[in-house]
Amino acid sequence: MKLDPRTWRFRRNDSSKPSKPSKLSKLSKRSKASNTDKAASAAPTISRSDLIRESLEGVGARPSRLLITLAGTVLGIASLVATIGFAQTAGGQIAQQFDALSATRVTVEPGKAKAAGGKERATARLPWDAVDRVAGLAGVEHAALYAKLDSVKNVTTVQVNDPSAASKAAPPVVAASPELLETVAGHIGAGRFFDAGHDERGDRVVVLGKNAAERLGVNRVTGQPAIFIEERAYTVIGILDKVGTRNTLLDSVIVPVNTARGELALSTVNSLDIRIAVGAGEVVARQAPIALDPNAPDAYKVSAPSSANALREGVEADVNVLFLAIGIVALIGGGIGIASVTLMSVTERRGEIGLRRALGARTRDIAGQFMIESVTTGVLGGLMGVVVGLFALIGVCLVQQWTPVLAPWAAPLGVAVGALVGLAAGSYPALKAARIEPVDALRDA
């Protein structure tokens, strides 16, 4: 018998006919299900602030290990920052000390083509009056003809016919016009350079480069010393001790062009050297071939100076390749170090990870904690690397007495690269930590 609450009467309990659930019971069940869902959704999780705080505590828990981990990243970022600074500083320094003589030199040579035998042959000849033809061009200050006399091998101080004597390599003989001294910004240490009169008359006079004079044993020009070229006597009238360009002249014996034409079978000149005003390189390089031969200006090859900007960019590119290679290697080492230490930390903290998972921490909470730790390590390495790189740059500039130059974006770039290295290095350890099962971790602990 059962008391019916609606009628307050007892009625027979018929087990064969199941009773229908009342509205009250339906509401009760629905309320329980709702409470269960709320309880499930209210499972304990870690907040962002707590996650960041505990990650930072984890980073600073072992200072000695942290310093070892940072070493690779610091070295890599320092190399990166120093690379940018050294390249920009070196480029600026070279631009400031740009060689004025090299910047004011234009060389015109006959064009060359390969002959049937594979050897190169000249496709044009420089006229003997080439100096006069280019002298009137705007920007031209001096010009001189220059030719190598490769066929001349016999150069001595005293003519000796001794077959048993040991042969010595003779200094090279070159021919030049009288304007060569001003064109190459040379300096005569003793005597004088030959002039237009010597050249027009075809006088047998020579000027020795200082190294050639030492080899020939000529140390002064008083008394008119003589040397023998192909068994003909030539009077030494000067010793060249310094040049701005064409350093090979210091090793050479220099004779006037017309003397070489009459005495040494000179048939053509190798080049026309032109000294120009600063900034006139492009104009002279374009106009000189036309002045030499208006009908075939393309028959000549012109070498003009590079601009300071081009030189700076070239230096920066060369230095960047070297130092960036060093920086990349160091960054790879730093990333491997961060990954190794983070993996070690995951292994050591399996018990902690299992306990957090058992208390309701989600996999992304665990992964996020280790990711924050590795990124923080990378950022610290980036900051320290920027400081080390700046000190290295300043130290080198102080020693060399240079003005340090560094782009303003170099420091933020170093920190950003450090963070990226930490992010990449911590990805795998973070995923591994997130996949640890709570039961296994607690059992191992």
XYZ file of C-alpha atoms in Angstrom:
445
model
C 0.000 0.000 0.000
C 1.184 3.530 -0.731
C -0.031 6.914 0.451
C -1.175 9.037 -2.441
C -0.133 12.650 -1.682
C -2.843 14.049 -3.913
C -5.742 12.303 -2.182
C -4.034 11.452 1.143
C -5.371 7.909 0.672
C -3.616 4.588 0.548
C -3.740 2.736 -2.675
C -2.465 -0.629 -3.856
C 1.075 -0.632 -5.252
C 0.780 -2.478 -8.547
C 4.302 -3.561 -9.469
C 3.144 -4.839 -12.814
C 2.360 -1.300 -13.952
C 5.258 1.074 -13.642
C 4.270 4.451 -12.346
C 4.906 7.503 -14.523
C 7.472 9.978 -13.235
C 5.897 13.078 -11.811
C 6.767 16.631 -12.849
C 8.523 17.129 -9.519
C 10.832 14.198 -10.120
C 11.605 15.443 -13.640
C 12.565 18.849 -12.303
C 14.727 17.223 -9.637
C 16.617 15.136 -12.180
C 17.070 18.125 -14.470
C 18.454 20.181 -11.572
C 20.932 17.443 -10.651
C 22.165 17.191 -14.237
C 22.590 20.958 -14.384
C 24.569 20.970 -11.147
C 26.756 18.160 -12.470
C 27.497 20.134 -15.652
C 28.330 23.242 -13.615
C 30.619 21.248 -11.380
C 32.331 19.777 -14.396
C 32.748 23.178 -15.993
C 34.025 24.616 -12.721
C 36.943 22.188 -12.570
C 39.980 23.891 -10.985
C 42.286 25.562 -13.544
C 45.305 27.866 -13.209
C 44.853 31.547 -14.014
C 47.090 33.408 -16.430
C 48.688 35.488 -13.706
C 49.474 32.389 -11.652
C 50.795 30.640 -14.759
C 53.173 33.503 -15.528
C 54.241 33.829 -11.883
C 55.030 30.146 -11.501
C 56.827 30.093 -14.866
C 59.083 32.938 -13.757
C 59.722 31.175 -10.466
C 60.658 28.055 -12.409
C 63.135 30.009 -14.519
C 64.878 31.479 -11.475
C 64.777 28.316 -9.383
C 68.250 27.198 -10.543
C 70.407 30.272 -11.290
C 73.553 28.326 -12.161
C 71.719 26.190 -14.706
C 70.039 29.310 -16.093
C 73.392 31.003 -16.703
C 74.743 27.948 -18.513
C 71.589 27.811 -20.626
C 71.847 31.494 -21.492
C 75.468 31.249 -22.671
C 74.693 30.050 -26.189
C 71.858 32.511 -26.737
C 73.892 35.407 -25.357
C 76.785 34.571 -27.677
C 74.488 34.287 -30.684
C 72.625 37.548 -30.059
C 75.885 39.343 -29.250
C 77.300 38.156 -32.564
C 74.160 39.354 -34.348
C 74.249 42.828 -32.796
C 78.016 43.117 -33.226
C 77.647 42.035 -36.858
C 75.244 44.859 -37.611
C 77.360 47.361 -35.712
C 80.705 46.295 -37.173
C 79.345 46.296 -40.713
C 77.801 49.752 -40.406
C 80.800 51.172 -38.543
C 83.311 49.730 -40.995
C 81.273 50.960 -43.940
C 81.072 54.447 -42.479
C 84.753 54.466 -41.579
C 85.823 53.442 -45.058
C 83.476 56.000 -46.560
C 85.092 58.673 -44.374
C 88.609 57.551 -45.233
C 87.767 56.773 -48.833
C 91.017 56.711 -50.764
C 90.926 60.008 -52.672
C 93.520 58.813 -55.146
C 91.576 55.669 -56.014
C 88.390 57.698 -56.176
C 89.980 60.052 -58.697
C 91.485 57.522 -61.070
C 90.112 56.364 -64.404
C 91.932 53.811 -66.538
C 91.290 53.307 -70.247
C 92.565 50.139 -71.904
C 92.112 48.650 -75.374
C 89.354 46.075 -75.574
C 90.390 42.433 -75.821
C 88.996 39.364 -77.561
C 90.026 35.719 -77.612
C 91.996 34.658 -80.653
C 91.835 31.257 -82.343
C 94.502 29.800 -80.063
C 92.659 30.839 -76.935
C 94.932 33.798 -76.195
C 93.566 37.285 -75.778
C 94.447 39.969 -78.277
C 93.735 43.680 -78.305
C 90.925 44.786 -80.589
C 92.056 48.429 -80.628
C 95.083 50.608 -79.977
C 95.443 53.699 -77.872
C 96.650 56.652 -79.976
C 100.050 58.102 -79.123
C 98.422 61.501 -78.583
C 95.781 60.086 -76.218
C 96.904 62.436 -73.437
C 96.158 65.492 -75.573
C 92.784 64.080 -76.665
C 91.427 63.671 -73.138
C 93.141 66.692 -71.571
C 90.265 69.005 -72.497
C 87.517 66.881 -70.916
C 85.731 68.338 -67.912
C 87.056 66.836 -64.696
C 90.392 65.632 -66.128
C 93.368 66.947 -64.136
C 96.260 64.819 -65.442
C 96.687 61.943 -67.884
C 99.615 59.707 -68.822
C 100.395 56.786 -71.122
C 101.672 53.576 -69.581
C 103.142 50.484 -71.246
C 104.866 47.301 -70.104
C 107.994 46.193 -71.956
C 107.729 42.469 -71.313
C 110.253 41.665 -74.029
C 113.044 43.478 -72.168
C 114.816 41.017 -69.878
C 118.379 42.296 -69.598
C 118.741 45.097 -67.037
C 122.030 45.486 -65.141
C 124.089 48.136 -63.419
C 127.429 47.118 -64.902
C 127.750 45.284 -68.190
C 129.487 41.996 -67.393
C 130.008 39.197 -69.909
C 130.478 36.246 -67.556
C 128.635 33.075 -68.621
C 129.415 31.423 -65.283
C 127.846 34.208 -63.211
C 124.514 33.444 -61.574
C 121.673 35.147 -63.379
C 119.393 37.434 -61.419
C 115.852 38.385 -62.271
C 115.879 41.831 -63.803
C 113.412 44.462 -62.607
C 110.557 45.079 -65.048
C 110.879 47.916 -67.536
C 107.896 50.165 -68.278
C 107.409 53.151 -70.548
C 105.434 56.225 -69.543
C 104.753 59.751 -70.649
C 106.179 62.671 -68.611
C 102.784 63.333 -66.960
C 102.933 60.013 -65.083
C 104.363 61.492 -61.873
C 101.403 63.848 -61.338
C 98.894 61.285 -62.554
C 99.871 58.654 -59.962
C 100.595 61.265 -57.244
C 104.190 60.105 -57.066
C 107.130 61.561 -55.168
C 110.760 61.675 -56.233
C 113.105 60.921 -53.349
C 116.282 61.783 -55.252
C 116.884 63.565 -58.529
C 113.975 64.373 -60.834
C 111.443 62.834 -63.199
C 112.000 63.080 -66.939
C 110.209 65.908 -68.720
C 108.669 66.541 -72.142
C 112.078 67.459 -73.574
C 113.563 64.096 -72.632
C 110.563 62.377 -74.180
C 110.527 64.369 -77.436
C 114.255 63.871 -78.009
C 114.139 60.197 -77.066
C 116.893 60.627 -74.479
C 118.310 57.522 -72.825
C 117.270 58.426 -69.317
C 115.435 56.362 -66.689
C 113.746 56.821 -63.339
C 114.035 53.897 -60.917
C 111.434 52.820 -58.409
C 112.969 52.593 -54.957
C 112.766 48.776 -54.867
C 114.294 48.498 -58.329
C 117.067 50.895 -57.266
C 117.869 48.674 -54.282
C 118.039 45.587 -56.493
C 120.372 47.357 -58.916
C 122.495 48.872 -56.155
C 121.695 52.475 -57.035
C 121.133 54.617 -53.958
C 121.875 58.118 -55.292
C 121.805 59.982 -58.578
C 124.715 62.340 -58.027
C 127.467 61.588 -60.510
C 124.897 60.447 -63.104
C 124.958 56.682 -62.497
C 124.021 54.488 -65.438
C 122.294 51.158 -65.915
C 122.296 48.928 -68.971
C 119.076 47.911 -70.717
C 119.638 45.417 -73.505
C 123.338 46.384 -73.431
C 122.582 50.082 -73.919
C 123.533 52.603 -71.249
C 120.786 54.749 -69.688
C 121.396 57.560 -67.232
C 119.516 57.359 -63.917
C 118.102 60.830 -63.273
C 115.739 60.079 -60.393
C 114.493 57.584 -57.812
C 110.745 57.266 -57.228
C 110.090 56.540 -53.551
C 106.314 56.970 -53.190
C 103.182 56.635 -55.329
C 99.473 57.023 -54.729
C 98.450 54.498 -57.377
C 100.241 51.877 -59.485
C 102.433 50.562 -56.689
C 104.222 48.327 -59.207
C 106.115 51.428 -60.344
C 108.249 51.154 -57.201
C 109.622 47.863 -58.537
C 110.127 49.097 -62.100
C 112.564 50.880 -64.369
C 110.693 53.751 -66.065
C 111.731 55.100 -69.469
C 110.099 57.804 -71.627
C 107.560 56.558 -74.192
C 109.362 57.946 -77.251
C 112.664 56.543 -76.006
C 111.037 53.122 -75.721
C 109.577 53.484 -79.217
C 112.960 54.267 -80.731
C 115.266 52.097 -78.623
C 113.182 49.223 -77.211
C 110.723 48.508 -80.041
C 107.612 49.702 -78.205
C 104.703 49.378 -80.640
C 101.665 50.087 -78.461
C 100.738 51.244 -74.971
C 98.750 49.206 -72.468
C 96.670 51.888 -70.810
C 95.864 55.527 -70.390
C 95.806 56.605 -66.734
C 93.637 59.638 -65.994
C 93.514 61.557 -62.732
C 90.174 63.280 -62.318
C 88.374 65.577 -59.923
C 86.272 63.969 -57.209
C 82.848 63.060 -58.546
C 83.806 63.246 -62.223
C 84.307 59.508 -62.656
C 81.089 58.726 -64.492
C 81.378 61.698 -66.849
C 85.011 61.039 -67.772
C 84.395 57.314 -68.130
C 81.621 58.054 -70.612
C 83.417 60.769 -72.592
C 87.007 59.470 -72.711
C 86.375 56.630 -75.223
C 84.565 59.075 -77.508
C 87.475 61.509 -77.331
C 89.934 58.728 -78.187
C 87.963 57.345 -81.114
C 84.575 58.880 -81.970
C 83.908 56.144 -84.530
C 84.521 53.195 -82.202
C 84.238 54.236 -78.547
C 83.145 50.727 -77.563
C 86.583 49.413 -78.529
C 87.966 50.603 -75.185
C 87.500 49.260 -71.697
C 87.109 51.923 -68.999
C 87.630 51.347 -65.267
C 86.005 54.087 -63.194
C 86.028 54.476 -59.382
C 83.193 53.097 -57.297
C 81.144 55.510 -55.259
C 81.503 55.677 -51.496
C 77.993 54.284 -51.071
C 78.760 51.284 -53.251
C 81.952 50.662 -51.310
C 80.116 50.926 -47.993
C 77.458 48.484 -49.132
C 80.096 46.064 -50.348
C 81.968 46.170 -47.046
C 78.760 45.715 -45.060
C 77.790 42.724 -47.182
C 81.173 41.028 -46.745
C 81.282 41.613 -42.997
C 77.653 40.541 -42.592
C 78.267 37.177 -44.241
C 81.149 36.408 -41.882
C 79.602 37.499 -38.605
C 76.085 36.304 -39.384
C 77.469 32.820 -39.989
C 79.082 32.935 -36.544
C 75.878 34.277 -35.007
C 73.684 31.600 -36.590
C 75.934 28.813 -35.332
C 75.907 30.301 -31.836
C 72.108 30.721 -31.921
C 71.668 27.092 -32.919
C 73.840 26.111 -29.975
C 71.819 28.352 -27.688
C 68.535 26.858 -28.899
C 69.825 23.338 -28.332
C 70.902 24.359 -24.831
C 67.463 25.758 -23.985
C 65.739 22.650 -25.358
C 68.032 20.306 -23.414
C 67.570 22.111 -20.109
C 63.801 22.360 -20.610
C 63.589 18.617 -21.327
C 65.626 17.961 -18.206
C 63.255 20.166 -16.232
C 60.248 18.230 -17.589
C 61.807 14.949 -16.472
C 62.639 16.271 -13.007
C 59.160 17.734 -12.482
C 57.050 14.777 -13.590
C 55.585 14.492 -10.096
C 54.629 18.156 -10.044
C 53.095 17.850 -13.515
C 51.084 14.783 -12.493
C 49.808 16.504 -9.352
C 48.708 19.550 -11.320
C 46.924 17.357 -13.840
C 45.201 15.439 -11.029
C 44.006 18.703 -9.493
C 42.422 19.713 -12.791
C 45.123 21.585 -14.719
C 44.583 21.362 -18.454
C 47.188 20.184 -20.946
C 47.458 23.688 -22.373
C 48.207 25.025 -18.888
C 51.131 22.617 -18.535
C 52.388 23.329 -22.058
C 51.961 27.067 -21.547
C 54.026 27.059 -18.369
C 57.018 25.418 -20.044
C 56.649 27.584 -23.142
C 56.700 30.725 -21.002
C 59.799 29.443 -19.201
C 61.689 28.812 -22.443
C 60.593 32.115 -24.024
C 61.616 33.973 -20.865
C 65.013 32.304 -21.035
C 65.334 33.347 -24.676
C 64.354 36.955 -23.907
C 66.891 37.116 -21.066
C 69.527 35.739 -23.419
C 68.531 38.320 -26.020
C 68.802 41.217 -23.566
C 72.168 40.062 -22.272
C 73.374 39.414 -25.824
C 72.420 42.936 -26.907
C 74.399 44.391 -24.002
C 77.434 42.192 -24.721
C 77.281 43.041 -28.426
C 77.102 46.774 -27.695
C 80.087 46.598 -25.340
C 82.051 44.608 -27.935
C 81.268 47.196 -30.611
C 82.189 50.122 -28.365
C 85.393 48.400 -27.229
C 86.604 47.782 -30.771
C 85.727 51.333 -31.810
C 87.630 52.774 -28.845
C 90.723 50.758 -29.713
C 90.538 51.685 -33.408
C 89.423 55.272 -32.670
C 86.321 54.838 -34.790
C 82.879 56.314 -34.362
C 80.479 53.476 -33.478
C 77.419 53.222 -35.708
C 74.443 50.967 -34.938
C 70.945 50.952 -36.390
C 68.218 51.684 -33.798
C 66.377 48.485 -34.726
C 69.353 46.259 -33.877
C 68.615 46.011 -30.139
C 64.891 45.149 -30.493
C 65.816 42.680 -33.214
C 68.231 40.935 -30.851
C 65.583 40.568 -28.143
C 62.998 39.362 -30.683
C 65.383 36.773 -32.099
C 66.141 35.574 -28.568
C 62.416 35.155 -27.899
C 61.954 33.238 -31.159
C 64.862 30.949 -30.306
C 63.328 30.262 -26.894
C 59.913 29.656 -28.466
C 61.292 27.207 -31.005
C 63.492 25.444 -28.457
C 60.691 25.061 -25.903
C 57.992 23.739 -28.245
C 58.922 20.068 -28.093
C 59.564 19.931 -24.312
C 56.250 21.728 -23.699
C 54.322 19.227 -25.844
C 56.053 16.361 -24.094
C 55.105 17.761 -20.687
C 51.480 18.244 -21.763
C 51.187 14.599 -22.827
C 52.231 13.190 -19.454
C 49.402 11.165 -17.874
C 48.661 12.069 -14.220
C 48.606 8.456 -13.017
C 51.947 7.621 -14.634
C 53.553 10.795 -13.356
C 52.366 10.262 -9.776
C 53.438 6.615 -9.891
C 56.914 7.583 -11.073
C 57.153 10.268 -8.411
